[in-house]
Amino acid sequence: MTGTHEGTFEGLRAQLQEAAAMFADGPDALEGILLGIVDDVDHAVREPLEIFPVCHHSPASAIAMARRLREKQPKVVYLELCEDMAPLLTELRNCKLPVAVQSFATEVDGFPVEWSPLSVVAPITEASAEYQAIAYALDTPGVELVLVDRSSDHVFQWDARATQAAGPAAPDAPPAEEEAALHGDAVGVEIGDLRPRFAELEEHLLHHGKVRHWSEWWHQYVELPLGDSDHDTYRQVMLLIGSLFRRLAPGDSHRLRVDEDRERYMWTRMREHLAATGTDPADCLYVCGAFHAASRVAEFGVHGTDTFEISPPSATTWQHGLIPSSHAAIEAQFGLAAGSVSIAATVWAKNVRRTRVEPFRLAGQAGAKKSRAKAKKAVTAAAVGPAEAIPPSDKLTGFLQRPPALDRLDEAELLGWSVEIVRAARRNGYLASTADAIAVFETSILLAGMRDRAKPTPYDFQDAAVTCIEKDTVPGRRDVRRLVEIMMGGDRVGQVGYEALPPLARDVHDRLAPLGLKLQQTGVQRALLDIASQPELERCSDALWMLRHLLPQGAARPIMGERKLGERPIQESWDLALGTYQRALIELGYEGVSIEQVLEQRLRRTAYDRRATTATVLAAVEDATLYLRSRRLADELGTHALEVLSAERSVDGAPEVLRRVRRLLAYYRTSEPVLPSWIESFAKTGYAHYCTLLPTAFTDADATVRQVAATLGFLFGMESLALSLGCDRTQLELAVVQSHPEEPSKTALLWAARVQLGHLSRADLRAKCDELLGNPLVVPAYPRYLSGFVQALEPVPGLTDFVVEAVSNAFARLPDPVLLPWLPTLITTLRSGGSELAPLLIREAGRTFPGRLAALDAWVPPWLAQPEPEALRPAAGPEGPHGCTLLAAHPATCDAVASLLGCEGTWETAETDRPAGAALTGRHPETAAALEALLAGA
């Protein structure tokens, strides 16, 4: 073979050597690059195992691949794709392209925890060379498909996650469509990432090619010239481009090492397979990116060295599946221009019609034509052995010297584009007319001429349409550039068939089947559940609420109905978009076999996270009860909440803890015969814990008033339960006595706590407030005291009337310079931190203040209308004092109480000369007056 190809490129070498000496003023630097490129091409052509270089999503590569497969009919196809993805390729026939083969791992072992979840995707479109190779190998008897690239595990072994996740540079902003996020933050791998890594080289090519981005340059200068070329020309040109980009790549040592290791990995795997099966290399075809085809590593070729050692995989368990993809997702992940993949799909379909090359397609693929004649023909052709290899000749010299072919203008095609874009623009709100269609037609030709093109490309037409139709405004959601992309083929979104879904996704579809919806259809569908008349739909409701918890927000959105502890659903209405969020549903299948298992795993993972707080664990307890109805999991997580609570040293989460504990306690008291042991222990432990933290919280500047109020709310709200379990109220009293706040709002909160404990009377509290209003130095800070009183309604709701009184006094006595700036603060405080307290104040104010405007002038506030002590003295009726007539008429009650207390005595007869009734109260009315004032204030 060496002797056969020895002089293949000698003429080209001589011409390039002369050019290097002429243009570089010396043959050394430039000659090494130019001749090295020719040597790389010659080296790859000499290889006994035929190398087929490709570029990802290139219609020219796909056409050349289909043509070469029918000519050569190889028995083994080696494909540059992660070797662990091989079992999934047979499921492609159950999908609608484009889709992506995905490797996914949620629990990592051997990688940093912050990398989790790990995800690798390899998108496949119909207009790609890899799909042609896969379809040929899977549907042709006797043909073996072998994936030889590094495994998904090695992707993360060799590369830093931050570098891989960033992907190639994207000079063109991706389209702002939700389909662009179908791949999420997964690491993308494709066959043939063929793009200059030398920024100055790409800028030079774009400038002299008079194009805006790399996708347009590739379409103009590679796709079109290679569309009709023969196999040898195509292969040598692609090898030339791969070698050029390889030799002019910047010296990124990490990326270069990864590229070379991949090439060593692939050639090692191919030699292992050849040795194990005894296959003749002449019967094989190696499909890889043109960048890797021009490799010069020592392991290159079937006769290369075997010094490369493949490291063992980590202990991470990988899951594999198919997820839907889209043109926009591929463009966004790999830094391609918006609409380039859609245009490539259009060019592919046009090339198939023009060249009459019969592409390969998996049997049973969505949209495939069923033809027995073609199938029989393919089987017969596969049985025929490959033709004798003919030594390739030098095609590069002729290709490089050939002037660009002048493609005649297809006026009918361009006119059809112009009419169609005007029609689409009118549907989207543009004031376009026939004159605009003519303008787009002429401008496309003009732009092509300015850019030295005989025929307008889709990119020229796109620029012309934007110039002539869009002008300076966009009336609708889509601009003209996006309309052109849709017209050229649109952003096709793939779909994974039911048979290719993981067990969890199939189970979800089966459980939601009673709804009668096409769940795999993209877009939003409305589901109505009348559970009262159809109890079997409650199972669907349970699944939907779990999906709402697990999937992104738009996948399952409740319109009517809610799920609360202790309530059963009656009627519900949902907006479902499971087809649009199929990727997220599939990834759930990597975590478990049912949504209940996945939800339990996530709740447990959230609760046991090292950053989890008590409120977080209690939220997991509530979700376990609400969605899973699992008493076992709730008890386990509730017990863990005790441990987390004991380790906390602040009251930051007290408001959320109080809210969730109250809700759980109310649920268990109404639905369970006895309280769970964990919540009793939580009340007891929390009472002692917050008593310990209370003095510190009152003085801590970082603790807000709302947090301290929630702490007191927990102590007062759980007091009866805690005392019944053995806690001592003295601990709370000591904590309040030891609290010495300096902030006015916390001081007011402490006064409220003392009133609740009985250490401070209402009269004393009212006196303190009057003293504050009477002190000119303290008046500016009085609104802050009121804020504390408002927050005090959480632990002491009995002070609602007093807070209304205090706020009313503030409005009556505070000067405007103090009152007016405080009002916005009061409103924002009630809205953000006291939204549940505002109804208490509003209800009490409505009960206290008059309901009619006319009665307001004569209205006297109840806290100012104090009764006179004489009013408490018994008034004599017209018949004189009657005394305790009711007691004398029915003495049995008094006798029973006296017997119970062990008192003995006799009844006295009424005498007219002795005072009747409560004589002691009449002589000493001060005690009764004080009691009346206390009761009136309460």
Coordinates of C-alpha atoms in Angstrom, one line a residue, residues 383-708:
A383 CA -25.0 -10.1 0.8
V384 CA -22.7 -9.1 -2.1
G385 CA -19.1 -8.6 -1.1
P386 CA -17.3 -5.3 -1.5
A387 CA -15.7 -4.4 -4.7
E388 CA -11.9 -4.5 -5.1
A389 CA -10.3 -1.4 -3.6
I390 CA -9.1 1.0 -6.2
P391 CA -6.1 3.2 -5.2
P392 CA -7.4 6.8 -4.9
S393 CA -5.9 9.5 -7.1
D394 CA -5.0 13.1 -6.3
K395 CA -8.3 14.9 -6.2
L396 CA -7.1 17.9 -4.1
T397 CA -5.1 19.5 -6.9
G398 CA -8.0 19.7 -9.2
F399 CA -10.4 20.7 -6.5
L400 CA -8.2 23.6 -5.3
Q401 CA -7.5 24.9 -8.8
R402 CA -11.1 24.6 -10.0
P403 CA -12.9 27.9 -10.0
P404 CA -16.2 28.0 -8.1
A405 CA -19.1 26.6 -10.0
L406 CA -21.7 29.1 -11.0
D407 CA -25.0 27.8 -9.7
R408 CA -27.7 29.2 -11.9
L409 CA -30.3 31.3 -10.2
D410 CA -33.4 29.3 -9.4
E411 CA -36.0 32.1 -9.8
A412 CA -38.9 29.9 -9.0
E413 CA -37.5 28.9 -5.7
L414 CA -36.5 32.4 -4.7
L415 CA -39.9 33.7 -5.8
G416 CA -41.6 31.1 -3.7
W417 CA -39.5 32.1 -0.7
S418 CA -40.4 35.7 -1.2
V419 CA -44.2 35.1 -1.4
E420 CA -44.2 32.7 1.6
I421 CA -42.3 35.1 3.9
V422 CA -44.7 37.9 3.1
R423 CA -47.6 35.6 3.9
A424 CA -46.0 34.6 7.2
A425 CA -45.2 38.2 8.0
R426 CA -48.9 39.2 7.5
R427 CA -50.0 36.4 9.8
N428 CA -47.7 37.8 12.5
G429 CA -48.9 41.4 12.3
Y430 CA -46.6 43.0 9.8
L431 CA -48.0 45.4 7.2
A432 CA -46.4 43.5 4.3
S433 CA -47.7 43.5 0.7
T434 CA -46.8 42.2 -2.7
A435 CA -44.4 45.1 -3.2
D436 CA -42.5 43.8 -0.2
A437 CA -42.3 40.3 -1.8
I438 CA -40.8 41.9 -5.0
A439 CA -38.4 43.9 -2.8
V440 CA -37.2 40.8 -0.9
F441 CA -36.7 39.0 -4.3
E442 CA -34.6 41.8 -5.8
T443 CA -32.7 42.5 -2.6
S444 CA -31.7 38.9 -2.2
I445 CA -30.2 38.9 -5.7
L446 CA -28.5 42.3 -4.9
L447 CA -26.9 41.0 -1.7
A448 CA -25.7 37.8 -3.3
G449 CA -24.0 39.9 -6.0
M450 CA -22.3 42.1 -3.4
R451 CA -21.0 39.0 -1.7
D452 CA -19.7 37.5 -5.0
R453 CA -22.4 34.8 -5.2
A454 CA -24.2 33.8 -8.3
K455 CA -27.2 32.5 -6.4
P456 CA -28.7 33.9 -3.1
T457 CA -28.3 31.6 -0.2
P458 CA -30.9 31.2 2.6
Y459 CA -28.8 33.6 4.6
D460 CA -28.9 36.2 1.9
F461 CA -32.6 35.8 1.7
Q462 CA -32.9 36.1 5.4
D463 CA -31.0 39.4 5.4
A464 CA -33.1 40.7 2.6
A465 CA -36.4 39.8 4.3
V466 CA -35.3 41.6 7.5
T467 CA -34.3 44.7 5.6
C468 CA -37.5 44.9 3.5
I469 CA -40.2 43.7 5.9
E470 CA -39.2 44.3 9.5
K471 CA -37.9 47.8 9.1
D472 CA -37.7 49.2 12.7
T473 CA -40.6 47.5 14.6
V474 CA -41.6 44.0 15.5
P475 CA -45.4 44.0 16.1
G476 CA -45.6 40.4 17.3
R477 CA -43.7 37.8 19.3
R478 CA -41.5 36.7 16.4
D479 CA -39.2 38.9 14.3
V480 CA -38.6 38.3 10.6
R481 CA -35.4 36.4 11.1
R482 CA -37.3 33.9 13.2
L483 CA -40.0 33.7 10.6
V484 CA -37.5 32.8 7.9
E485 CA -36.1 30.1 10.1
I486 CA -39.6 28.6 10.5
M487 CA -40.3 28.9 6.8
M488 CA -37.0 27.1 6.0
G489 CA -38.0 24.1 8.1
G490 CA -38.6 25.5 11.5
D491 CA -37.3 24.3 14.8
R492 CA -38.2 20.6 14.6
V493 CA -38.7 19.1 18.0
G494 CA -38.1 15.4 18.4
Q495 CA -40.1 12.9 20.3
V496 CA -39.3 9.7 22.1
G497 CA -41.9 7.0 21.5
Y498 CA -43.7 5.1 24.2
E499 CA -41.8 1.9 23.7
A500 CA -38.5 3.8 24.1
L501 CA -39.5 5.5 27.3
P502 CA -38.1 4.3 30.7
P503 CA -40.5 2.3 33.0
L504 CA -41.3 5.4 35.1
A505 CA -42.4 7.5 32.1
R506 CA -44.5 4.6 30.8
D507 CA -46.1 4.2 34.2
V508 CA -47.0 7.9 34.3
H509 CA -48.7 7.6 30.8
D510 CA -50.6 4.5 31.9
R511 CA -51.8 6.1 35.2
L512 CA -53.0 9.2 33.4
A513 CA -54.7 7.3 30.6
P514 CA -58.2 7.7 32.1
L515 CA -57.9 11.5 31.3
G516 CA -58.2 10.7 27.6
L517 CA -55.4 13.1 26.5
K518 CA -52.6 12.7 24.0
L519 CA -49.8 13.1 26.6
Q520 CA -47.0 12.8 24.1
Q521 CA -48.3 15.7 22.0
T522 CA -46.5 19.0 22.5
G523 CA -48.3 22.1 23.8
V524 CA -50.7 22.6 26.6
Q525 CA -53.8 20.4 27.2
R526 CA -56.6 21.0 29.7
A527 CA -57.6 18.1 32.0
L528 CA -60.8 18.2 34.0
L529 CA -61.2 15.8 37.0
D530 CA -64.6 15.4 38.6
I531 CA -63.4 13.2 41.4
A532 CA -66.7 13.4 43.3
S533 CA -68.6 11.5 40.5
Q534 CA -65.6 9.5 39.2
P535 CA -63.6 8.4 42.3
E536 CA -61.1 6.5 40.0
L537 CA -59.7 9.8 38.9
E538 CA -58.3 10.4 42.4
R539 CA -55.3 8.2 41.4
C540 CA -54.7 10.6 38.5
S541 CA -54.9 13.5 40.9
D542 CA -52.3 11.9 43.1
A543 CA -49.9 11.4 40.2
L544 CA -50.4 15.0 38.9
W545 CA -49.6 16.5 42.3
M546 CA -46.5 14.4 42.5
L547 CA -45.5 15.4 39.0
R548 CA -46.1 19.1 39.8
H549 CA -43.6 18.6 42.7
L550 CA -41.0 16.8 40.6
L551 CA -41.2 18.4 37.1
P552 CA -40.6 22.0 36.0
Q553 CA -43.3 24.5 36.7
G554 CA -45.1 24.4 33.3
A555 CA -45.3 20.6 33.0
A556 CA -48.3 20.2 35.3
R557 CA -50.0 23.3 36.5
P558 CA -53.2 23.3 38.6
I559 CA -55.9 25.7 37.5
M560 CA -58.6 24.7 40.0
G561 CA -58.1 22.7 43.2
E562 CA -55.5 22.5 45.8
R563 CA -54.0 19.9 48.0
K564 CA -54.0 20.5 51.8
L565 CA -53.4 18.3 54.8
G566 CA -56.6 16.6 55.9
E567 CA -58.6 17.5 52.8
R568 CA -59.8 15.3 50.0
P569 CA -60.1 16.5 46.4
I570 CA -63.5 17.1 44.8
Q571 CA -62.9 18.7 41.5
E572 CA -59.7 19.8 39.8
S573 CA -58.5 21.3 36.5
W574 CA -55.0 21.0 35.1
D575 CA -52.9 22.4 32.3
L576 CA -50.6 19.6 31.1
A577 CA -47.6 19.9 28.9
L578 CA -45.9 16.5 29.4
G579 CA -45.0 16.2 25.7
T580 CA -43.1 19.5 25.9
Y581 CA -41.3 18.5 29.0
Q582 CA -40.6 15.0 27.9
R583 CA -36.9 15.3 28.7
A584 CA -37.6 16.1 32.4
L585 CA -40.0 13.2 32.6
I586 CA -37.5 10.8 31.1
E587 CA -34.8 11.9 33.5
L588 CA -37.0 11.1 36.4
G589 CA -36.9 7.5 35.1
Y590 CA -33.1 7.5 35.7
E591 CA -33.8 8.0 39.4
G592 CA -36.3 5.2 40.0
V593 CA -39.0 3.0 38.7
S594 CA -42.0 5.0 40.0
I595 CA -42.7 8.6 40.8
E596 CA -43.3 7.6 44.5
Q597 CA -39.9 6.2 44.7
V598 CA -38.3 9.2 43.1
L599 CA -40.2 11.6 45.4
E600 CA -39.2 9.7 48.5
Q601 CA -35.6 9.7 47.5
R602 CA -35.6 13.4 46.8
L603 CA -37.4 14.2 50.1
R604 CA -34.9 12.1 52.0
R605 CA -32.0 13.7 50.2
T606 CA -33.3 17.1 50.9
A607 CA -33.9 16.4 54.6
Y608 CA -30.5 14.8 55.1
D609 CA -28.5 17.4 53.2
R610 CA -25.8 19.0 55.4
R611 CA -27.3 22.5 54.6
A612 CA -30.8 21.4 55.7
T613 CA -32.6 23.4 58.4
T614 CA -35.4 22.4 60.7
A615 CA -37.9 24.2 58.5
T616 CA -36.6 22.3 55.4
V617 CA -37.0 18.9 57.2
L618 CA -40.5 19.8 58.4
A619 CA -41.4 20.8 54.8
A620 CA -40.2 17.3 53.7
V621 CA -42.4 15.8 56.5
E622 CA -45.4 17.7 55.2
D623 CA -44.7 16.7 51.6
A624 CA -44.4 13.1 52.6
T625 CA -47.7 13.2 54.3
L626 CA -49.4 15.3 51.6
Y627 CA -48.3 13.5 48.4
L628 CA -47.1 10.1 49.5
R629 CA -49.4 9.6 52.6
S630 CA -46.5 7.7 54.1
R631 CA -46.6 7.6 57.9
R632 CA -43.3 5.7 57.9
L633 CA -41.4 8.3 56.0
A634 CA -43.0 11.2 57.9
D635 CA -42.0 9.6 61.3
E636 CA -38.5 9.0 60.0
L637 CA -38.0 12.6 58.8
G638 CA -39.8 14.0 61.9
T639 CA -37.3 12.2 64.1
H640 CA -34.5 13.7 62.0
A641 CA -36.0 17.1 62.5
L642 CA -35.4 16.8 66.2
E643 CA -31.7 16.3 65.6
V644 CA -31.5 19.2 63.3
L645 CA -33.4 21.5 65.7
S646 CA -31.0 20.6 68.6
A647 CA -28.0 21.6 66.4
E648 CA -29.3 25.0 65.5
R649 CA -28.0 28.0 67.4
S650 CA -30.2 30.8 66.2
V651 CA -33.9 31.5 65.6
D652 CA -33.6 32.3 61.9
G653 CA -36.0 29.6 60.9
A654 CA -38.5 30.1 63.7
P655 CA -41.3 31.6 61.6
E656 CA -41.3 28.8 59.1
V657 CA -40.9 26.2 61.9
L658 CA -43.9 27.6 63.7
R659 CA -46.0 27.7 60.6
R660 CA -45.3 24.1 59.6
V661 CA -45.5 22.7 63.2
R662 CA -48.9 24.3 63.7
R663 CA -50.2 22.8 60.4
L664 CA -48.9 19.4 61.2
L665 CA -50.2 19.4 64.7
A666 CA -53.6 20.5 63.6
Y667 CA -53.6 17.7 61.0
Y668 CA -52.6 15.0 63.5
R669 CA -55.1 16.1 66.1
T670 CA -58.0 15.8 63.6
S671 CA -56.9 12.7 61.7
E672 CA -55.0 10.5 64.2
P673 CA -56.3 9.0 67.5
V674 CA -53.0 9.9 69.2
L675 CA -50.2 12.3 68.3
P676 CA -47.1 10.7 66.7
S677 CA -44.3 10.3 69.2
W678 CA -41.9 12.4 67.1
I679 CA -44.2 15.5 67.2
E680 CA -44.6 15.2 71.0
S681 CA -40.8 15.0 71.4
F682 CA -40.5 17.9 69.0
A683 CA -42.8 20.1 71.1
K684 CA -41.0 19.2 74.3
T685 CA -37.5 19.6 72.8
G686 CA -38.5 22.8 70.9
Y687 CA -39.9 24.3 74.1
A688 CA -36.7 23.9 76.0
H689 CA -34.5 24.8 73.0
Y690 CA -36.3 28.1 72.2
C691 CA -36.4 29.0 75.9
T692 CA -32.6 28.7 75.9
L693 CA -32.3 30.8 72.8
L694 CA -34.8 33.5 73.7
P695 CA -32.6 35.9 75.8
T696 CA -29.9 35.8 73.1
A697 CA -32.5 36.4 70.3
F698 CA -33.8 39.5 72.1
T699 CA -30.3 41.1 72.1
D700 CA -29.0 39.7 68.8
A701 CA -28.9 42.4 66.1
D702 CA -29.2 39.8 63.4
A703 CA -32.4 38.4 64.7
T704 CA -35.4 40.2 63.3
V705 CA -38.5 41.1 65.3
R706 CA -40.5 38.6 63.3
Q707 CA -38.1 35.8 64.2
V708 CA -38.3 36.6 67.9

